[in-house]
mmCIF file of C-alpha atoms and ligand atoms in Angstrom:
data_model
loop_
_atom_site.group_PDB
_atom_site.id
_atom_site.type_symbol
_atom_site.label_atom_id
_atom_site.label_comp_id
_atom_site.label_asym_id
_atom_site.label_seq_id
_atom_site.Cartn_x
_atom_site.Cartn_y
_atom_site.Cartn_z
ATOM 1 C CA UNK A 23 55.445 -33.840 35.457
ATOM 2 C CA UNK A 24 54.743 -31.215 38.138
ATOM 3 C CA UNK A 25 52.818 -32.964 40.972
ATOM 4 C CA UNK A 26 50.288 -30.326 41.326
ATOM 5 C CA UNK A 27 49.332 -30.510 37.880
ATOM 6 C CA UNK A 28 49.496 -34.146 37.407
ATOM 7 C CA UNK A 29 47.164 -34.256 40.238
ATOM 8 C CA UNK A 30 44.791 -31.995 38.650
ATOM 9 C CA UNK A 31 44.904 -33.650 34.981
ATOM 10 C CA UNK A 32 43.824 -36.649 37.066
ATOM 11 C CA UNK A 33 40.778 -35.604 39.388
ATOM 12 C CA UNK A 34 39.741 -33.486 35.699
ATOM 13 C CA UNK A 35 40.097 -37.230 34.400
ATOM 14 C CA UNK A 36 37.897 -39.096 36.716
ATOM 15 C CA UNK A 37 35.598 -36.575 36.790
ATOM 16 C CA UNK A 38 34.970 -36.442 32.724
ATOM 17 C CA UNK A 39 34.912 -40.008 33.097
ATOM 18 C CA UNK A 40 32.166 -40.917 35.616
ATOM 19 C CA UNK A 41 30.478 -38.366 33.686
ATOM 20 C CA UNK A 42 30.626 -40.548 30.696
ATOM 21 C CA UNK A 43 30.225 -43.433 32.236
ATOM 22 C CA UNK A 44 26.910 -42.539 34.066
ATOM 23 C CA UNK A 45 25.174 -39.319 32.290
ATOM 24 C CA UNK A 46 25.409 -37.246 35.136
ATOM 25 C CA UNK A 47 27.230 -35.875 38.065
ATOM 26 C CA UNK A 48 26.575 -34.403 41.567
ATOM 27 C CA UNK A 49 28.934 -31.858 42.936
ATOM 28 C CA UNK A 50 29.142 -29.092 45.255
ATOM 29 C CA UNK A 51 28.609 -25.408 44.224
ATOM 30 C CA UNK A 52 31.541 -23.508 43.446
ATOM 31 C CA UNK A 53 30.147 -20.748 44.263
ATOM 32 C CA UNK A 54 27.914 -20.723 47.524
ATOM 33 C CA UNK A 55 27.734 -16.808 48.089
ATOM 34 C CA UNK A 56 26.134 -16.589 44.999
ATOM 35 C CA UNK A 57 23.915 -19.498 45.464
ATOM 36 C CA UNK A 58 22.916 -17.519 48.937
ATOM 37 C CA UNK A 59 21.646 -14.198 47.231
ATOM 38 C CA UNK A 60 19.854 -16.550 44.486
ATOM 39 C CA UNK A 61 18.005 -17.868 47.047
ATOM 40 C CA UNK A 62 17.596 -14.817 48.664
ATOM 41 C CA UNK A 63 16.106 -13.084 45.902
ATOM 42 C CA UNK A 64 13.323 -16.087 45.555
ATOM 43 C CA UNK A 65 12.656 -15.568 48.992
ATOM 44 C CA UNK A 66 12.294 -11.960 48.701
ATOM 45 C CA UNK A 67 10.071 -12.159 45.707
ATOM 46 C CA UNK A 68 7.885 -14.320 47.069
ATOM 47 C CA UNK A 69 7.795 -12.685 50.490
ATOM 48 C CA UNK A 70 6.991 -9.599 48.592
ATOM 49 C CA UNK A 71 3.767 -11.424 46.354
ATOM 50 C CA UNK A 72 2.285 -13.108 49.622
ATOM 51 C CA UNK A 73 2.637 -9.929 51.067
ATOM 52 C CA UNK A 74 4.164 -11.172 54.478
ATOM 53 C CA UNK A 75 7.374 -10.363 56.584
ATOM 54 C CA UNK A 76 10.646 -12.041 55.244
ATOM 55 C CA UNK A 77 11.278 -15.657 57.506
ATOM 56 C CA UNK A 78 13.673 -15.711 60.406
ATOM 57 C CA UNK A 79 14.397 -19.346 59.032
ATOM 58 C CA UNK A 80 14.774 -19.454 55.356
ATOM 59 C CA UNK A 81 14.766 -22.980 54.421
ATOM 60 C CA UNK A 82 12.140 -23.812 56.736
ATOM 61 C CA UNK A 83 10.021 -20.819 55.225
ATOM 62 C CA UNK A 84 10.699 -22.725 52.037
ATOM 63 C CA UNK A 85 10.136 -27.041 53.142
ATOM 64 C CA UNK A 86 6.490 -25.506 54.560
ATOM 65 C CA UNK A 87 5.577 -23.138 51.635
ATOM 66 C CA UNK A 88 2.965 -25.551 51.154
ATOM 67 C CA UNK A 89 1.097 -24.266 54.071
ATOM 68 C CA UNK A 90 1.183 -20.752 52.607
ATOM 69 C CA UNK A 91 0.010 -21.236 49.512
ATOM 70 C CA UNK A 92 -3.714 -21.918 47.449
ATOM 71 C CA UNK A 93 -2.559 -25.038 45.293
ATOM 72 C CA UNK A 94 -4.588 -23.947 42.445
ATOM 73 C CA UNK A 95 -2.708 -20.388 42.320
ATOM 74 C CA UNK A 96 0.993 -22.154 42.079
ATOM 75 C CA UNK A 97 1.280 -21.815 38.626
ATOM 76 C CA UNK A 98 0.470 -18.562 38.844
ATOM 77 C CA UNK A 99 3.038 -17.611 42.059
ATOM 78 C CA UNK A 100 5.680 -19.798 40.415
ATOM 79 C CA UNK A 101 5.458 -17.887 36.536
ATOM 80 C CA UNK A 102 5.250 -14.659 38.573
ATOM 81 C CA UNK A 103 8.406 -15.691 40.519
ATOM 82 C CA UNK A 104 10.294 -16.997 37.514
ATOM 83 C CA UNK A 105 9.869 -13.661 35.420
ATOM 84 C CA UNK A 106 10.752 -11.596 37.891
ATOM 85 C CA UNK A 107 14.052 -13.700 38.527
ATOM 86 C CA UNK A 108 14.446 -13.898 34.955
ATOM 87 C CA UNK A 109 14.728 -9.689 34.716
ATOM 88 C CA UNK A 110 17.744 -9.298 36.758
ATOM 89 C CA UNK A 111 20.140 -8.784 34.542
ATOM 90 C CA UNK A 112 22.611 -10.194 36.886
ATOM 91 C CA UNK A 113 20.689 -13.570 37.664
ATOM 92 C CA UNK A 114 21.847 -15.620 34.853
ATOM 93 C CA UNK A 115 25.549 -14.929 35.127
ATOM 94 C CA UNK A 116 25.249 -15.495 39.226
ATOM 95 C CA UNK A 117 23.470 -18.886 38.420
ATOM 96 C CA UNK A 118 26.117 -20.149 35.884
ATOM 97 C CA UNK A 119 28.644 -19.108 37.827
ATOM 98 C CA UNK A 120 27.883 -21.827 40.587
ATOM 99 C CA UNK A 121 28.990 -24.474 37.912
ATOM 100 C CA UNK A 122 31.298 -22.588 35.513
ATOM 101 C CA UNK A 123 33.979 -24.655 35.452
ATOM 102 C CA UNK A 124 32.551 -27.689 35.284
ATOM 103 C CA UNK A 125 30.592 -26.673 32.542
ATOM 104 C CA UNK A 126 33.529 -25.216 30.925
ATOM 105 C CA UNK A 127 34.961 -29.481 31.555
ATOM 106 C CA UNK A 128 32.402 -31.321 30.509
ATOM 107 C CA UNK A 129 31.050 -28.805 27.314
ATOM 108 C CA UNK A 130 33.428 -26.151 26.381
ATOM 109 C CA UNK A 131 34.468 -22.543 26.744
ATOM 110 C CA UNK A 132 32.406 -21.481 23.586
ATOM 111 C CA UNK A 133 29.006 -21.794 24.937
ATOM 112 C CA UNK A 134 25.567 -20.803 24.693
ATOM 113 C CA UNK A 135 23.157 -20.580 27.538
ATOM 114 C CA UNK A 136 19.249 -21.176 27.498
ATOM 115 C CA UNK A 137 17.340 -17.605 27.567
ATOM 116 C CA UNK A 138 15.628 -18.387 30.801
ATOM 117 C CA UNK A 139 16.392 -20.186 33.654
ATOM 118 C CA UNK A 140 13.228 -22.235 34.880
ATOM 119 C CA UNK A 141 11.906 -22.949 38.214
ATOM 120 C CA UNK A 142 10.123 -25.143 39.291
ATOM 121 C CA UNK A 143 8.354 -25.833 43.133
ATOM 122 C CA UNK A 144 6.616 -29.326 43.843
ATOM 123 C CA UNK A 145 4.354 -29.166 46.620
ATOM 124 C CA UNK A 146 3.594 -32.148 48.995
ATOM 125 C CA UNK A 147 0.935 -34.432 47.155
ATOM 126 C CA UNK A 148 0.593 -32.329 43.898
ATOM 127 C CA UNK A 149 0.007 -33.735 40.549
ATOM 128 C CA UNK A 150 -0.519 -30.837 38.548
ATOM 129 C CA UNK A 151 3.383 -30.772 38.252
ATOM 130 C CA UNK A 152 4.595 -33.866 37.587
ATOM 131 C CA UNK A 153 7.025 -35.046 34.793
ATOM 132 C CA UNK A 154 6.647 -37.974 33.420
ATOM 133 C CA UNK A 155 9.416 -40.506 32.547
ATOM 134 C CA UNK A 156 11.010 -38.674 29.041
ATOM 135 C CA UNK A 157 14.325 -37.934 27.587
ATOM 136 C CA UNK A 158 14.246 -34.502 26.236
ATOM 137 C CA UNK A 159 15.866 -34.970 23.433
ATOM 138 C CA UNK A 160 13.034 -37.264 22.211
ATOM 139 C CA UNK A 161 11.468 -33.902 22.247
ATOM 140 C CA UNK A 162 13.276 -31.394 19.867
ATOM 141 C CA UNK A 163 16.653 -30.909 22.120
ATOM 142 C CA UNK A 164 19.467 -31.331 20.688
ATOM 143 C CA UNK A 165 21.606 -34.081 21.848
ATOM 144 C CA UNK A 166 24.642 -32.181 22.682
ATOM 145 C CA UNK A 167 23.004 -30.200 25.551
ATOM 146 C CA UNK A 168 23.872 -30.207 29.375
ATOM 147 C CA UNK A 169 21.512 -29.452 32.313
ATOM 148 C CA UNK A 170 22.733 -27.788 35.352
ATOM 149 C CA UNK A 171 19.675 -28.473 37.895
ATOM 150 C CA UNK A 172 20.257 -26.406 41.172
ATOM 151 C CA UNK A 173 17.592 -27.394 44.197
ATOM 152 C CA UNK A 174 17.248 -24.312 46.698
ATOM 153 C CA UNK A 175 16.215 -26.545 49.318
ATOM 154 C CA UNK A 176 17.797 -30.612 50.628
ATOM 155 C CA UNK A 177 16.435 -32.912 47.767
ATOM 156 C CA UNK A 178 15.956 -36.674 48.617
ATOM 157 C CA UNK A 179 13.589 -39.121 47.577
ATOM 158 C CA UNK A 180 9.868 -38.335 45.616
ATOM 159 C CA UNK A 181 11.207 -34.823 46.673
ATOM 160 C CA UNK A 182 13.594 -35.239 44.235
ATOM 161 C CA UNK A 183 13.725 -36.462 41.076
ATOM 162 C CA UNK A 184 14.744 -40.011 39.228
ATOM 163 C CA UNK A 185 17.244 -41.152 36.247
ATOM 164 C CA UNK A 186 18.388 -43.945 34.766
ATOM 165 C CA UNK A 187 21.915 -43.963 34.132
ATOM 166 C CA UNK A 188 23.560 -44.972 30.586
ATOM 167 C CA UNK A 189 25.261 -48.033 32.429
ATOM 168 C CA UNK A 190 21.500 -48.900 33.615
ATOM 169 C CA UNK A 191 19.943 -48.295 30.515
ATOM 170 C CA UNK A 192 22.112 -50.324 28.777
ATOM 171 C CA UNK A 193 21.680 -53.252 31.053
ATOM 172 C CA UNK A 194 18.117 -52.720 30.148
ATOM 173 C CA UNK A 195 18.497 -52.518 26.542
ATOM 174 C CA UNK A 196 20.178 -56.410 26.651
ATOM 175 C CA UNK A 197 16.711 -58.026 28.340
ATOM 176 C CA UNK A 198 14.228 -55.977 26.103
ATOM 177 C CA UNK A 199 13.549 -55.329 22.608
ATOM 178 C CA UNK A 200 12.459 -51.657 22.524
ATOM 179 C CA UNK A 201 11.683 -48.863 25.015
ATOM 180 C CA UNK A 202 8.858 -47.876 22.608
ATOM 181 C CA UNK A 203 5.941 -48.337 24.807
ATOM 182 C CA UNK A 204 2.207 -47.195 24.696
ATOM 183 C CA UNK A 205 2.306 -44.516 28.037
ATOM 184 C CA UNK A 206 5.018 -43.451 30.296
ATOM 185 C CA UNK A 207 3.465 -45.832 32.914
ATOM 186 C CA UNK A 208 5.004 -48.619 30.925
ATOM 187 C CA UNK A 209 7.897 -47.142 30.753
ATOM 188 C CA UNK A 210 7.986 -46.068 33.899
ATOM 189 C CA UNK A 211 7.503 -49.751 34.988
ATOM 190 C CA UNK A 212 10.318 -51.227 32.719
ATOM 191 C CA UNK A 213 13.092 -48.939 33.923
ATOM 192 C CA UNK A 214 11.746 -48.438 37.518
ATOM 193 C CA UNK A 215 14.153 -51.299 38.546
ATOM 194 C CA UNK A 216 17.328 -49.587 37.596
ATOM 195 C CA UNK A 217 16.294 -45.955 37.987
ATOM 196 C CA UNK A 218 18.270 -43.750 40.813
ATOM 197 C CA UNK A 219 16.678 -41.001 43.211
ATOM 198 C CA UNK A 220 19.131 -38.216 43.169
ATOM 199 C CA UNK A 221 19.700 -36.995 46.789
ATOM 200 C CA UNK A 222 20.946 -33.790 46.419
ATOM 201 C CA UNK A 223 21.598 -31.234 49.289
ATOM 202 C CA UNK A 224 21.242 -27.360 48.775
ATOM 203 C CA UNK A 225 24.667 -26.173 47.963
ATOM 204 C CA UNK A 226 25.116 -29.201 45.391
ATOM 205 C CA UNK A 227 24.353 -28.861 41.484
ATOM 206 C CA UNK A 228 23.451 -31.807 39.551
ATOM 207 C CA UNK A 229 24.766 -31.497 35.693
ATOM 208 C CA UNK A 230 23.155 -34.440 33.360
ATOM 209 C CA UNK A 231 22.412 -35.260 29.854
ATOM 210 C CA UNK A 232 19.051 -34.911 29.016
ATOM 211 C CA UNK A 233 19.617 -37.785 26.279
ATOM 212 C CA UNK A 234 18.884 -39.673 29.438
ATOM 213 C CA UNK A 235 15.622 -40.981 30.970
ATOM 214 C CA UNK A 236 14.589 -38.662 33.563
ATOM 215 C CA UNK A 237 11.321 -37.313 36.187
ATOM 216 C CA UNK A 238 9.463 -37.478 38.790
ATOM 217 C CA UNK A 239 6.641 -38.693 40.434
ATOM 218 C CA UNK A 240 4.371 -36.695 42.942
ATOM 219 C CA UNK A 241 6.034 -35.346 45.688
ATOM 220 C CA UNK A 242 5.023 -37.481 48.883
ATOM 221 C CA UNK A 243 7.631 -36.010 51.296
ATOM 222 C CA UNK A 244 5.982 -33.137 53.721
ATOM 223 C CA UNK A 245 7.899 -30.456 52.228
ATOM 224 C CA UNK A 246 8.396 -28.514 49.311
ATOM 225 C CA UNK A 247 10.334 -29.044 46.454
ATOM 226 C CA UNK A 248 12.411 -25.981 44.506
ATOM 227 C CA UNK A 249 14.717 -25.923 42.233
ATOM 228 C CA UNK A 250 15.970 -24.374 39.052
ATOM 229 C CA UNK A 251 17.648 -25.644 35.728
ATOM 230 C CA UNK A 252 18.757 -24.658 32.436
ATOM 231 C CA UNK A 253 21.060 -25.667 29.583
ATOM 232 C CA UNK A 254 24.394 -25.327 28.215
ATOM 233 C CA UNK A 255 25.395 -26.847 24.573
ATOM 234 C CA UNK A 256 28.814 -25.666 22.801
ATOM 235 C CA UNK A 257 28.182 -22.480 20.418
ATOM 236 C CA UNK A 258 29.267 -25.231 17.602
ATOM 237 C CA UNK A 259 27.301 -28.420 18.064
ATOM 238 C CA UNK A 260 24.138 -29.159 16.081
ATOM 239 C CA UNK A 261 21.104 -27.718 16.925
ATOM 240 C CA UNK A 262 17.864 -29.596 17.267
ATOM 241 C CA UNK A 263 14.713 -27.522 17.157
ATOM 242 C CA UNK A 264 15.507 -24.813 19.965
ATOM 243 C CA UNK A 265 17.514 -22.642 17.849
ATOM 244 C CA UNK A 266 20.538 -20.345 18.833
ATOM 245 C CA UNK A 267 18.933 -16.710 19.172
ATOM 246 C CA UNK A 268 15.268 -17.863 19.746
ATOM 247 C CA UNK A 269 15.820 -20.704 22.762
ATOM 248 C CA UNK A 270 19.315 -20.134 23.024
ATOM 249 C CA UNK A 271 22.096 -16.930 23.479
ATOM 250 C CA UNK A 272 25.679 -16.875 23.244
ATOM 251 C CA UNK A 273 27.212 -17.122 26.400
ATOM 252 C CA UNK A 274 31.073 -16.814 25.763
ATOM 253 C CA UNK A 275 32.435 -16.099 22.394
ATOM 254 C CA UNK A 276 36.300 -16.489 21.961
ATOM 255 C CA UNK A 277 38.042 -13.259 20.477
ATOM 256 C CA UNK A 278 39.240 -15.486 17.236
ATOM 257 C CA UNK A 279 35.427 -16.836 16.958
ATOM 258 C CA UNK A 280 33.921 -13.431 16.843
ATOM 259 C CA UNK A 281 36.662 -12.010 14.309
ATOM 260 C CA UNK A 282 35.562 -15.146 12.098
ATOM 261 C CA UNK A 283 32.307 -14.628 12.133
ATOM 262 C CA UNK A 284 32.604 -11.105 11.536
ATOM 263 C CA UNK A 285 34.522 -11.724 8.488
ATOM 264 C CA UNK A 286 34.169 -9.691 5.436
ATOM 265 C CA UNK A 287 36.267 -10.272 2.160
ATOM 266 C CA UNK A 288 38.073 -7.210 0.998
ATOM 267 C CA UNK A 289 36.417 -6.047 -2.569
ATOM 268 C CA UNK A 290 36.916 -7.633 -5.136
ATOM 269 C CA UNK A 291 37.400 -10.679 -3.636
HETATM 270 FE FE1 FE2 B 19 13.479 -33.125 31.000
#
């Protein structure tokens, strides 16, 4: 076999399989230009809403925003930043494109794409944002979806946010007889032990099952968090109770596909 593509078949091979193996996977952008005018374009919008003069030092401007902003009006800022995003018709296909072909690896190349990509900023000692130990999946997603989480600023620690691997949550499983518990504290408490912080730098996208464990706690670093997800599923999979056309678009339909679907039999038939 060809070297070159022996080589490839293998890192595509190690790569599925840590996947597997732990529910997730960090990896650097493939795309960083792109990631660059994305993070622009938040800067610019919110530049624009505060009414000030763009920063000299962007990711500064961002770790501080905390000093900028009225906590009770972040909700507000962050909606108003998140539509506004949302209505460039170029956004989405920028933001996919920083993990395109790993998302074409690990889900397929007939794929749908959530309709809007969220945001999310955690400021420094906020509760009003937290998200509490869940798998969404317990909550109406589908099990077949993928969630490419992109942080516009370095990511460490509370900063960050926490999940417990299938490896770790099936060590778990052996000492305990359900994960059923009365409050997320609980749970929080049982799988605490084996969780992991995700340290992930800007110009890195994290891609994880959300059939795993997964979220934060309030933000006691002295900067602010932002980053941006959404998910992926194959056009074919099940469907849970986000729906393709009302949570969900197409976001590559193969030529054969689209002939199928637009089948008609002749008269008569
Ligand atoms: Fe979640």
């Amino acid at each position: 076999m060809d070297k070159e593509v022996k080589y490839r078949i293998n890192e595509f091979d190690s790569f599925s399989k840590k996947f597997l193996e732990n529910g997730y996977i960090i990896r650097p952008i493939a795309n960083f230009d792109a990631l660059d005018k994305i993070r622009d374009t938040v800067i610019q919008i919110a530049t624009d809403i505060l009414e000030i003069d763009l920063p000299k030092d962007k990711e500064f401007f961002l770790n501080s925003f905390h000093d900028l902003i009225d906590y009770k009006k972040l909700n507000d800022f962050r909606l108003s930043i998140y539509n506004k995003l949302n209505s460039f018709s170029w956004f989405k296909s920028l933001y996919y494109s920083l993990a395109e072909t790993y998302i074409k690896s690990l889900v397929g190349n007939e794929l749908v794409i959530q309709k809007r990509v969220n945001l999310s900023i955690q400021l420094p000692n906020d509760d009003s944002s937290i998200l509490p130990v869940h798998a969404d999946v317990w909550n109406g997603d589908s099990p077949y979806e993928l969630v490419m989480w992109i942080p516009i600023v370095d990511c460490y620690a509370s900063k960050s946010m926490f999940i417990l691997p299938i490896e770790e949550e099936n060590k778990i499983s052996k000492s305990i007889k359900s994960f059923r518990t009365s409050s997320s504290d609980d749970l929080f408490n049982i799988i605490k032990g084996n969780i992991k912080w995700l340290d992930i730098k800007f110009g890195e996208v994290l891609l994880f099952s959300q059939n795993l464990m997964h979220g934060n706690i309030v933000n006691i670093e002295n900067e602010t968090r932002w980053s941006m997800n959404c998910r992926y599923k194959s056009l074919f999979s099940p469907y849970s109770a986000k729906k393709l056309g009302e949570f969900f678009e197409p976001l590559s339909i193969k030529p054969v596909t689209k002939l199928g679907m637009n089948y008609k039999f002749p008269k008569g038939f």
